[in-house]
XYZ file of C-alpha atoms in Angstrom:
583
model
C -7.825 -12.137 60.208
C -10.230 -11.353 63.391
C -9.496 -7.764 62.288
C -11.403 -8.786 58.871
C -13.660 -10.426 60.270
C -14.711 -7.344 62.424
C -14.926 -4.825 59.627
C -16.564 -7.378 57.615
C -19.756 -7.555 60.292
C -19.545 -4.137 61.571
C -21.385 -1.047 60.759
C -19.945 1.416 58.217
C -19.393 4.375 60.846
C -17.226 1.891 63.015
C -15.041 0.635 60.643
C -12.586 3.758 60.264
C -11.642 3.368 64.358
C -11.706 -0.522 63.750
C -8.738 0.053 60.668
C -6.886 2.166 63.433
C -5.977 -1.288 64.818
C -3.580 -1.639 61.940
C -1.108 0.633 63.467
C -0.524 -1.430 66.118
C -0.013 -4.915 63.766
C 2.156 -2.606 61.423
C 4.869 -1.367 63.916
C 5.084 -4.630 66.217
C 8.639 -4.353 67.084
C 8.457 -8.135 66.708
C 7.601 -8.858 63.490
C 10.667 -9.166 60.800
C 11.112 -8.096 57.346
C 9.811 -11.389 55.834
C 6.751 -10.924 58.146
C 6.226 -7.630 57.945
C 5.757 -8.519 54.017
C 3.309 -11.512 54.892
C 1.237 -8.914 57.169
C 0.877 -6.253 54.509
C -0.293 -9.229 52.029
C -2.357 -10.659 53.937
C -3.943 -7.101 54.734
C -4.072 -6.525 51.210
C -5.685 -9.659 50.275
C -8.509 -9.852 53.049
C -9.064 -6.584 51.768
C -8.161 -4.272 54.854
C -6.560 -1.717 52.328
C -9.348 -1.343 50.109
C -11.253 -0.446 53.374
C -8.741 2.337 53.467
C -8.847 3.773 50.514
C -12.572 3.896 50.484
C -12.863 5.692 54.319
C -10.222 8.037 53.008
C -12.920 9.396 50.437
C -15.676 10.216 52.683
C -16.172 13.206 54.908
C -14.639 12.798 58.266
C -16.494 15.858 59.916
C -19.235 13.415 60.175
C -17.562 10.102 61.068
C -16.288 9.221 64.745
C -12.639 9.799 65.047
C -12.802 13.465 62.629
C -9.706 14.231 60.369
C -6.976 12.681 62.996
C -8.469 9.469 62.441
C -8.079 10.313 58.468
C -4.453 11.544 58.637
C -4.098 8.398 60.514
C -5.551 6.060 57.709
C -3.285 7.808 55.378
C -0.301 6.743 57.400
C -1.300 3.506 57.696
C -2.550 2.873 53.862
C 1.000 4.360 52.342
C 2.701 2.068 55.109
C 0.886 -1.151 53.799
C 1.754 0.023 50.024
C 5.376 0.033 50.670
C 7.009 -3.155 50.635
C 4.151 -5.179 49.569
C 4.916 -7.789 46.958
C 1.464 -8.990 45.395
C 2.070 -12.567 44.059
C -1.527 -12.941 42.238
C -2.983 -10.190 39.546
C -0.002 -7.564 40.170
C -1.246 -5.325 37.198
C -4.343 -4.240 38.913
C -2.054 -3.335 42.023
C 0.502 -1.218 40.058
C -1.925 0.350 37.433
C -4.933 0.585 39.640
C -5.024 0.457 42.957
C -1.692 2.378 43.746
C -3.052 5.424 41.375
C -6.292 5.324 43.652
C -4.963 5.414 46.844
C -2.372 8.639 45.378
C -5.748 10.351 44.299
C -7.809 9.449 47.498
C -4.672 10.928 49.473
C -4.311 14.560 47.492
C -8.319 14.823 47.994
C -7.647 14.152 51.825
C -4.771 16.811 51.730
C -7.306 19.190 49.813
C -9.554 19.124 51.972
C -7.262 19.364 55.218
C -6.105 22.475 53.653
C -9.101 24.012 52.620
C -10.061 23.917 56.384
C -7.094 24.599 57.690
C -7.652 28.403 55.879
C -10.624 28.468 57.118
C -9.754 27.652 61.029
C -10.035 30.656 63.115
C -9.143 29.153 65.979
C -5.141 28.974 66.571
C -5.616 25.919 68.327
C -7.787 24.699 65.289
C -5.095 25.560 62.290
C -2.204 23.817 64.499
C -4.779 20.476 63.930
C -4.993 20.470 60.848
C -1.544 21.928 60.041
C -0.047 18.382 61.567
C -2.789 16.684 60.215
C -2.134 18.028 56.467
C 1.856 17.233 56.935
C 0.783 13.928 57.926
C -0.923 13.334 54.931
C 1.693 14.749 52.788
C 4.501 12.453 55.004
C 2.022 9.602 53.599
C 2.157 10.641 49.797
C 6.154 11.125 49.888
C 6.474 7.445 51.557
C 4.081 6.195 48.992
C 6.008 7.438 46.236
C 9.734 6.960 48.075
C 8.489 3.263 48.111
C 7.213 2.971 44.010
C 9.338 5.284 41.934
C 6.625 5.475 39.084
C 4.214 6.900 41.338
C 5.909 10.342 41.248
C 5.039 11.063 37.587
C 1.689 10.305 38.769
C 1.611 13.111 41.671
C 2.916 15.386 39.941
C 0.746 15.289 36.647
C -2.359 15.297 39.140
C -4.397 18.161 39.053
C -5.037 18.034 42.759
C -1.255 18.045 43.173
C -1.419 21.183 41.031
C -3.894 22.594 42.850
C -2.310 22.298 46.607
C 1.093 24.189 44.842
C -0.784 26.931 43.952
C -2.232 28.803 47.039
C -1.670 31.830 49.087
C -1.073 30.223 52.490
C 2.500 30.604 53.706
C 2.766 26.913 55.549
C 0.791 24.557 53.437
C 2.672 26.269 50.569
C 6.534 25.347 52.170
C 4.678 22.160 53.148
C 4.052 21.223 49.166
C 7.097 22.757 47.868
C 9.333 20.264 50.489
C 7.033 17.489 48.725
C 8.016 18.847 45.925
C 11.954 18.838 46.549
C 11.398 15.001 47.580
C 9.562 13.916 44.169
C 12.993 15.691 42.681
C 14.692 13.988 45.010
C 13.768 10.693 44.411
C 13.587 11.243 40.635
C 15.010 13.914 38.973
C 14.363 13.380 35.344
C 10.232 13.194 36.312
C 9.799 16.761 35.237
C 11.142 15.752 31.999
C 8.405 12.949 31.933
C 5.331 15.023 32.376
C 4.110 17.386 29.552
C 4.693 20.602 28.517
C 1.837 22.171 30.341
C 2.363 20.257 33.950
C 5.796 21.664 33.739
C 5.128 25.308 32.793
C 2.323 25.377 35.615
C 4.985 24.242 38.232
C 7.863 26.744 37.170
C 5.141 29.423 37.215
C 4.018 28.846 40.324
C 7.812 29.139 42.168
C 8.526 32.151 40.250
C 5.071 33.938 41.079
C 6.170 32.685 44.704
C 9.563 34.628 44.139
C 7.597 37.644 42.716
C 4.819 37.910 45.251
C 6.117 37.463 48.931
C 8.551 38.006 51.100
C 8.874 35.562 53.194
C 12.095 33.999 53.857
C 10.999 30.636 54.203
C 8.912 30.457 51.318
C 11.889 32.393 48.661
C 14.216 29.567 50.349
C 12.029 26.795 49.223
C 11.243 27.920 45.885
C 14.726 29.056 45.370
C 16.357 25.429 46.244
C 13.750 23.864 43.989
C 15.037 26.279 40.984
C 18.493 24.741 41.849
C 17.546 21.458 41.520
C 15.714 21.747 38.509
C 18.525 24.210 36.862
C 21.433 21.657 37.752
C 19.341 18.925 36.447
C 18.896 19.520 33.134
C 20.823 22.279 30.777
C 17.313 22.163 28.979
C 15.283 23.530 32.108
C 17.788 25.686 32.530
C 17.536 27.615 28.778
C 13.590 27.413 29.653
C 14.373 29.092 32.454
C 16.095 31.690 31.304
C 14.166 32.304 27.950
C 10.491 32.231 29.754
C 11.790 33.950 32.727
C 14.006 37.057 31.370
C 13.541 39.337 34.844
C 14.278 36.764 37.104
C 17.983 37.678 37.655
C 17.083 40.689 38.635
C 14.282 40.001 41.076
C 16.593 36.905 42.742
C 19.633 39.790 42.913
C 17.329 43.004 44.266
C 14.674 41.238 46.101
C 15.978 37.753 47.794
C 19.892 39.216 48.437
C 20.833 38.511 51.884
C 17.723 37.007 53.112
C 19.572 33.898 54.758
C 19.825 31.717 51.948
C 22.560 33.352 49.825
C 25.147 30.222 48.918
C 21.684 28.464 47.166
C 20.595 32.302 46.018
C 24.113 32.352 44.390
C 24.053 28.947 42.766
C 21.272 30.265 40.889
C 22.371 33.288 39.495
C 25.642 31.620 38.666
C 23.675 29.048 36.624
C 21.243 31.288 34.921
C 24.476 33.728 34.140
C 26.679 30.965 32.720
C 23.404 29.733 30.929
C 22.614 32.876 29.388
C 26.035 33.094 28.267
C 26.011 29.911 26.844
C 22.698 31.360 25.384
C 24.182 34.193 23.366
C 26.581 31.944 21.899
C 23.738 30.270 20.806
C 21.964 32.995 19.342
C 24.732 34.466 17.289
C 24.491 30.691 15.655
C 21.480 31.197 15.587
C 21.532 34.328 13.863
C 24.100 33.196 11.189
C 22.262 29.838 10.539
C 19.023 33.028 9.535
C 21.342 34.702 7.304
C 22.391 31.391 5.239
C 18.543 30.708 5.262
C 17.803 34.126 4.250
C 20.242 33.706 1.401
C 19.329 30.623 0.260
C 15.877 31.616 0.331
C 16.213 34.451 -1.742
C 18.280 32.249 -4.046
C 15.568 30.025 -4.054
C 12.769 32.750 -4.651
C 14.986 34.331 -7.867
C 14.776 30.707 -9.519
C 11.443 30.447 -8.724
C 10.349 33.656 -10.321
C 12.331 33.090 -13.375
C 10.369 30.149 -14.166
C 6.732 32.053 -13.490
C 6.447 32.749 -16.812
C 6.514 29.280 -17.875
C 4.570 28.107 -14.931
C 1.782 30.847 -15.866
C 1.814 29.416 -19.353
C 1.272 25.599 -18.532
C -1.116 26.868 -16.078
C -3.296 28.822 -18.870
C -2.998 26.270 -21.684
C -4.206 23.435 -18.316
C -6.871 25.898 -17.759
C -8.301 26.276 -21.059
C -8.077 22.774 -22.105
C -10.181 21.639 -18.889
C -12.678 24.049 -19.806
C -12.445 23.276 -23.163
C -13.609 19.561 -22.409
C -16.214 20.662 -19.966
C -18.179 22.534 -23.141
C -17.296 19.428 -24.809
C -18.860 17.750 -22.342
C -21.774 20.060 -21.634
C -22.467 19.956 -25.564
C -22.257 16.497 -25.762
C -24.460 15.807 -22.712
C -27.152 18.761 -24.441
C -27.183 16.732 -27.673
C -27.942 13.421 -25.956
C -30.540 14.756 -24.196
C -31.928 16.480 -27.836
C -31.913 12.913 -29.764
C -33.217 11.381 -26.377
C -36.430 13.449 -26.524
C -36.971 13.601 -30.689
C -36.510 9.808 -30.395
C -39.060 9.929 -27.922
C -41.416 12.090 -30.102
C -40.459 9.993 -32.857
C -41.515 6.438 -31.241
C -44.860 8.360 -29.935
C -45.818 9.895 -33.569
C -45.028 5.671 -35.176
C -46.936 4.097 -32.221
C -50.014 7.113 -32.831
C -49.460 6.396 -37.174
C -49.721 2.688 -36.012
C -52.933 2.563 -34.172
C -54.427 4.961 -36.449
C -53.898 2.340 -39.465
C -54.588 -0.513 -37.573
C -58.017 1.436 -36.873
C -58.518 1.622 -40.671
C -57.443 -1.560 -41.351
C -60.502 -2.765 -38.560
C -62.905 -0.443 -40.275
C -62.666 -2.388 -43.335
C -62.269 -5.961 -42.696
C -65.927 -7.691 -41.779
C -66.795 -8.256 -38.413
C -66.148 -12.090 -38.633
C -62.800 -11.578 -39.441
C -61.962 -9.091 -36.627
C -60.999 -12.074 -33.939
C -58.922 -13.850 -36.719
C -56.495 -10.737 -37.792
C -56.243 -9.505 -34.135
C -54.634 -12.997 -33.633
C -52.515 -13.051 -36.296
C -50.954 -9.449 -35.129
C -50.710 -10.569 -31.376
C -48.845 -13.782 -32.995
C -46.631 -11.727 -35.403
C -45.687 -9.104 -32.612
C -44.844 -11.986 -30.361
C -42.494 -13.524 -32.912
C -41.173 -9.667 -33.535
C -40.247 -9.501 -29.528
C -39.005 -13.136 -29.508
C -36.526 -12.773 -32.217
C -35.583 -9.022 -30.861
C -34.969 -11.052 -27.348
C -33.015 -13.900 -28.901
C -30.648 -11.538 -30.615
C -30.033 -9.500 -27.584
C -29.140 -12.933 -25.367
C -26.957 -14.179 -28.164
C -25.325 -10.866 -28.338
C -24.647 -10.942 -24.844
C -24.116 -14.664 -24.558
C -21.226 -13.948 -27.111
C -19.771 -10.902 -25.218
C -19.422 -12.778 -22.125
C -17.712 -16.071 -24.314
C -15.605 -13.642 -26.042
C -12.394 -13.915 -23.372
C -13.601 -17.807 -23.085
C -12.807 -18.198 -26.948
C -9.635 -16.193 -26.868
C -8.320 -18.016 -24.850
C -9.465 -21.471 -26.338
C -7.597 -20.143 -29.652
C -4.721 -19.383 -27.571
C -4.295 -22.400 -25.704
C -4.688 -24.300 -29.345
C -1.743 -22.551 -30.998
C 0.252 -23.220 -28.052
C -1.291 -26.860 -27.863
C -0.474 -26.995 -31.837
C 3.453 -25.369 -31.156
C 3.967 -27.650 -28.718
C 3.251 -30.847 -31.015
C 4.874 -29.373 -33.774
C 8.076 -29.137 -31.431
C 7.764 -32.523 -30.315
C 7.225 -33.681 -33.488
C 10.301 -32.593 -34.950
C 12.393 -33.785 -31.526
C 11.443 -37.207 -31.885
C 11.625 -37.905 -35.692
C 15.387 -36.142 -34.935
C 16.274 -38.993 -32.336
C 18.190 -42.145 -33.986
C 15.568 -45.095 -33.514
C 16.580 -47.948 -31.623
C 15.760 -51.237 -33.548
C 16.435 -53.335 -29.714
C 17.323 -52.135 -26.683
C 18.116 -55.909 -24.515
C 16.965 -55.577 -20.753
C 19.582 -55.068 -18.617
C 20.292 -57.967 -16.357
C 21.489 -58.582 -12.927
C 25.064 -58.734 -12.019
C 26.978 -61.722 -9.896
C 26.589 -59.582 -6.753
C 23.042 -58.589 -7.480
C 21.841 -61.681 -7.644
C 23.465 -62.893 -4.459
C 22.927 -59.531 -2.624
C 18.620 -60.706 -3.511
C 19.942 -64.556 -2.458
C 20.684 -63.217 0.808
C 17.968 -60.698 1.429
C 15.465 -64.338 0.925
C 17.203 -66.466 2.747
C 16.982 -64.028 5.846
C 13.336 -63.531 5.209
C 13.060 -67.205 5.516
C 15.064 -67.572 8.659
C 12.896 -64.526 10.081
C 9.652 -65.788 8.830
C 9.882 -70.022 8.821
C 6.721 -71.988 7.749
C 4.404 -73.794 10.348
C 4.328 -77.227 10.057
C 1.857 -79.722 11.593
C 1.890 -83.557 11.925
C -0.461 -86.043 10.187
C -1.997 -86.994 13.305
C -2.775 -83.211 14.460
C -4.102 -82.960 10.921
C -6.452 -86.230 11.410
C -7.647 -84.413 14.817
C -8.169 -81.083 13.424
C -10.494 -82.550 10.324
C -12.731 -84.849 12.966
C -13.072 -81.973 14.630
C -14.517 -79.730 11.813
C -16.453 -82.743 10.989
C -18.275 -82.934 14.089
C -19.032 -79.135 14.357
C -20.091 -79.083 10.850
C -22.748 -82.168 11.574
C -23.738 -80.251 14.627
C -24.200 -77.491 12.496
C -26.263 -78.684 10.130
C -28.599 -81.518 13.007
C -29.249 -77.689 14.486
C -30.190 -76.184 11.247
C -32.941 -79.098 10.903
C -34.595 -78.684 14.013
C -34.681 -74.948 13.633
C -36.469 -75.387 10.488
C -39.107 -77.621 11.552
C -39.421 -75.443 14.551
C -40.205 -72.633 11.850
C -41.938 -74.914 9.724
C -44.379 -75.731 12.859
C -44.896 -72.096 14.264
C -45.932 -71.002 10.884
C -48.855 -73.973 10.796
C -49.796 -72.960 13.915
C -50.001 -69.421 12.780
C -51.986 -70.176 10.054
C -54.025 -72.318 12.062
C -54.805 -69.886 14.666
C -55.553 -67.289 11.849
C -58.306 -69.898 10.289
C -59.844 -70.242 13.254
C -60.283 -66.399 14.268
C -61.703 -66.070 10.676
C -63.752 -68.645 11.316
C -64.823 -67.317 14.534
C -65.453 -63.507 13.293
C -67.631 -65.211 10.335
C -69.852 -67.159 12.608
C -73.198 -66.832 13.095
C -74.728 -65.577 16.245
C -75.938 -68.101 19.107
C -78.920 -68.462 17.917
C -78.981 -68.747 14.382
C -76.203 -71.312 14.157
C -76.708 -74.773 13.189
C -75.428 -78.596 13.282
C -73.560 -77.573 10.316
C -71.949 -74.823 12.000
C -70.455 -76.533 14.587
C -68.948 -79.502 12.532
C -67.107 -76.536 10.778
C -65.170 -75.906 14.234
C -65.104 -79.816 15.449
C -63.221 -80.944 12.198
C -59.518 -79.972 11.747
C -60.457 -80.346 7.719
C -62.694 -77.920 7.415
C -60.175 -74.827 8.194
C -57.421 -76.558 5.571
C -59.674 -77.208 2.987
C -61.150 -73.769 3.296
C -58.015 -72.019 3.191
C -56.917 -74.193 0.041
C -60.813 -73.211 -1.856
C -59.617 -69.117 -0.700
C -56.224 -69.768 -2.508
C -57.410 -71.694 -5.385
C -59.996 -68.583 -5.727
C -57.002 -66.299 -5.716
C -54.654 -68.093 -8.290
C -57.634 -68.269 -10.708
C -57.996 -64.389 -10.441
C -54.949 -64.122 -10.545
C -54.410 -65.864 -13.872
C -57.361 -63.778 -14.952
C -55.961 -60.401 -14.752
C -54.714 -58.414 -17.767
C -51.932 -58.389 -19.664
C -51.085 -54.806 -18.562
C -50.773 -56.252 -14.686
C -48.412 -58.822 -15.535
C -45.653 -56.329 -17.261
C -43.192 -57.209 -14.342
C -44.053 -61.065 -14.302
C -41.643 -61.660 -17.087
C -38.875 -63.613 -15.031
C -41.451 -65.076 -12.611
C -42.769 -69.102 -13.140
C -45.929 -69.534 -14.200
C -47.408 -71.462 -11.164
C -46.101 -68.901 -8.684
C -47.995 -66.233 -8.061
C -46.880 -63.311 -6.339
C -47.145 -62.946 -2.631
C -48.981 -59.446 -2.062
C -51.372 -60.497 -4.506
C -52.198 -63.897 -2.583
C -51.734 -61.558 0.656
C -53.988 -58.823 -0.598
C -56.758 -61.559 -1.088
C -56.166 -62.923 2.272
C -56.221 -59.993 4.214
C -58.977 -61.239 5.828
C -57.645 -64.795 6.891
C -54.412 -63.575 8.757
C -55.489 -60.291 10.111
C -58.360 -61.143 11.754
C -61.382 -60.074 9.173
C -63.515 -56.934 9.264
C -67.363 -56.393 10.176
């Protein structure tokens, strides 16, 4: 955790010497295998190996530490891989970050071999020799610990790439990789495609062909043993793509130091090739029954050309025939098209020029009058044209509707028929007497209502909790009703003193100034008479115009009493008493 915390805060060139601390947590000879598996998670989750993977990408010629501390970081990232168990998100782990850190690790071995060719110095190329085995060490652990990560090296391009070169070391170096991803799984090379595997046999064969070192024929040879005794379908591929390669393992590689594996090769590519001509004479009698049946085949066939060119022809012609057809049908369309065009364009030219005549002659007067009479003629013309064509179409689309209307009535009319002649077959019955209940029926019900009873008894109350209960409902009802009366005189009171309080502000909005008022004036606001009596003279004033309205106002006043008059009328009159007046 302090580790994290470090390469968290520190700068980026000091955090590939700050992840060589990990070596050190990784092989504490104290730690068990239940907490060695809590270390690499907890590396894993406080993201210490995704620190790894990223250093591994950059160029260590220019970071502190160079390509040891690399090769290091290799070590350590395929050590925290193997035996990790990653409780939350485990796809990203397997399908992500795994094929990363396999990538990040052939680009590291890439480049340690690209500079390791280019090393002058002996010193130099021993380096980055046990730098690059490192690195491979690290891939072969990585995939020794996750099986499904050797389909993935091997399919890599970079992988590919680090077979095929020149270099006597780094090439043993990638072939004993090689031998372990066989190791480890041998049916991988039956996993990867076509193209993958084709590259790979190529490249130990051209190794076979093109040195002579014993080291590297050794490797290469082993590997062709291991692939050979794999699979008897390698083997034919070896022995069909490969044709001279008996005869370069027998002349060139023959007591070079590896004979018993040099022998186990040529004694499976023999026995294979062996196996192979028994395979080809099938082979070549399986040809001749095709050939045969072919030609059997062919024979029929040409018989029935004749035939075949006949139907053909008579096709043929007939297709072509209906294309004139077609052609001549589609020319005489487009013939009536234009002469009925020329004909509606000679009647509308014959139609103007008579209705030019017909002008000439009639008087002026009467011009306005006939032009009239043809607009209202050609409108009735157009109208009846467009009624026809809706009812047409109206009828087209009702068509299926009335079909099946008829339809459904001759079934409807079967059906009644049938009926009909069902029930005047069935014998009438003059009385049919209800059917009534049996002895145990009726005491079966008996005992189903006496145990509703028993379940369900009636509530019975005394005559004196009776008496109580009615006083009771007696008092609350005269409560009830003593309430009632003082809430309507408290009603009846407000609204007095409503319409008192309106007088008076009508009163007061009426008045005369200061100085123009008078004795008479102010008896109007010292008498309490004066406001009733005024308000009675307003509604008296409004019943009599009421009365006087016309009949034509009084259509709803049908149901209404004669000496009541409506209350928006008396309200529209006395706007002015209850809402204060206007100026």
């Amino acid at each position: 955790l302090s580790l994290a915390a470090q390469v968290a805060e520190s700068r980026e060139l000091d955090i590939p010497l700050l992840l060589l601390k990990l070596k050190g947590v990784l092989s504490s000879p104290s730690l068990g295998c239940e907490e060695s598996k809590r270390i690499k998670r907890d590396i894993y989750d406080y993201g210490l190996a995704q620190y790894c993977l990223l250093v591994l990408r950059q160029d260590h010629s220019r970071l502190r530490g160079g390509w040891a501390t690399a090769a290091q970081l290799a070590q350590i990232l395929s050590h925290c891989c193997v035996g990790l168990e990653v409780k939350e998100d485990p796809e990203e782990f397997y399908k992500k970050f795994l094929p990363s850190a396999v990538d990040n690790l052939l680009v590291l071995g890439k480049r340690l071999q690209a500079r390791f060719i280019r090393a002058i110095k002996d010193k130099e190329k021993q380096d980055f020799l046990r730098w690059f085995q490192t690195v491979t060490d690290a891939i072969c652990w990585l995939f020794g610990g996750h099986l499904q990560l050797a389909a993935c090296v091997l399919q890599n391009d970079l992988f590919l790439r680090l077979l095929i070169t020149d270099d006597v070391e780094t090439a043993i170096i990638m072939m004993s990789v090689l031998h372990n991803i066989l190791r480890i799984n041998s049916s991988v090379l039956l996993q990867v495609d076509k193209k993958t595997l084709h590259s790979v046999l190529d490249e130990l064969v051209y190794k076979l062909s093109s040195t002579t070192n014993p080291a590297v024929g050794s490797a290469a040879t082993k590997l062709l043993v291991v692939v050979a005794r794999f699979s008897t379908q390698l083997a034919e591929l070896l022995t069909a793509h490969y044709k001279g390669l008996k005869e370069l393992l027998s002349k060139q590689w023959t007591g070079k130091g590896f004979d018993r594996e040099l022998n186990q090769l040529l004694d499976l590519l023999y026995l294979e090739q062996s196996s192979g001509q028994e395979v080809q004479k099938q082979h070549q009698a399986a040809c001749i029954i095709q050939a045969a049946w072919k030609g059997f085949q062919t024979r029929k066939r040409l018989k029935k050309l004749p035939r075949a060119v006949i139907t053909l022809q008579r096709s043929f012609r007939a297709k072509r025939e209906q294309e004139l057809q077609h052609l001549t049908k589609q020319k005489e369309d487009e013939a009536l098209k234009l002469q009925m065009q020329l004909q509606r364009q000679r009647a509308m030219r014959l139609f103007h020029e008579r209705q030019l005549a017909v002008l000439e002659t009639i008087h002026a007067s009467q011009v306005n009058k006939y032009m009239e009479e043809m607009e209202e003629k050609s409108a009735l013309t157009i109208q009846r044209f467009w009624r026809g064509y809706r009812a047409r179409r109206i009828f087209h689309q009702q068509k299926q509707s009335l079909k099946e209307y008829k339809a459904a009535v001759i079934i409807q009319r079967a059906a009644c028929k049938f009926l009909e002649k069902r029930r005047r077959r069935r014998p009438l019955c003059l009385w049919k007497e209800p059917k009534g209940l049996t002895d145990e029926q009726r005491l079966a019900l008996q005992q189903k209502v006496d145990d509703y009873i028993k379940l369900h008894p009636a509530s019975q109350m005394s005559e004196e909790m009776s008496k109580e209960l009615h006083m009771q409902a007696q008092e609350k009802l005269a409560q009830f009703l003593l309430r009632s009366r003082l809430d309507q005189r408290a009603a009846q009171r407000r609204e007095t003193l409503l319409a008192q309080v309106n007088t008076d502000v009508e009163l007061l909005m009426n008045a005369p100034g200061l100085a123009e008022t008078t004795e008479k004036d102010l008896g109007v606001f010292r008498s309490r008479s004066i406001p009733v009596a005024t308000k009675a003279r307003q509604s008296h004033n409004t019943m009599l115009k009421h009365t006087r309205w016309p009949w034509w106002k009084k259509l709803g006043d049908e149901f209404v009493e004669d000496d009541v008059i409506p209350d928006d009328a008396i309200s529209a009159d006395l706007e002015a008493l209850f809402t204060g007046g206007r100026k």
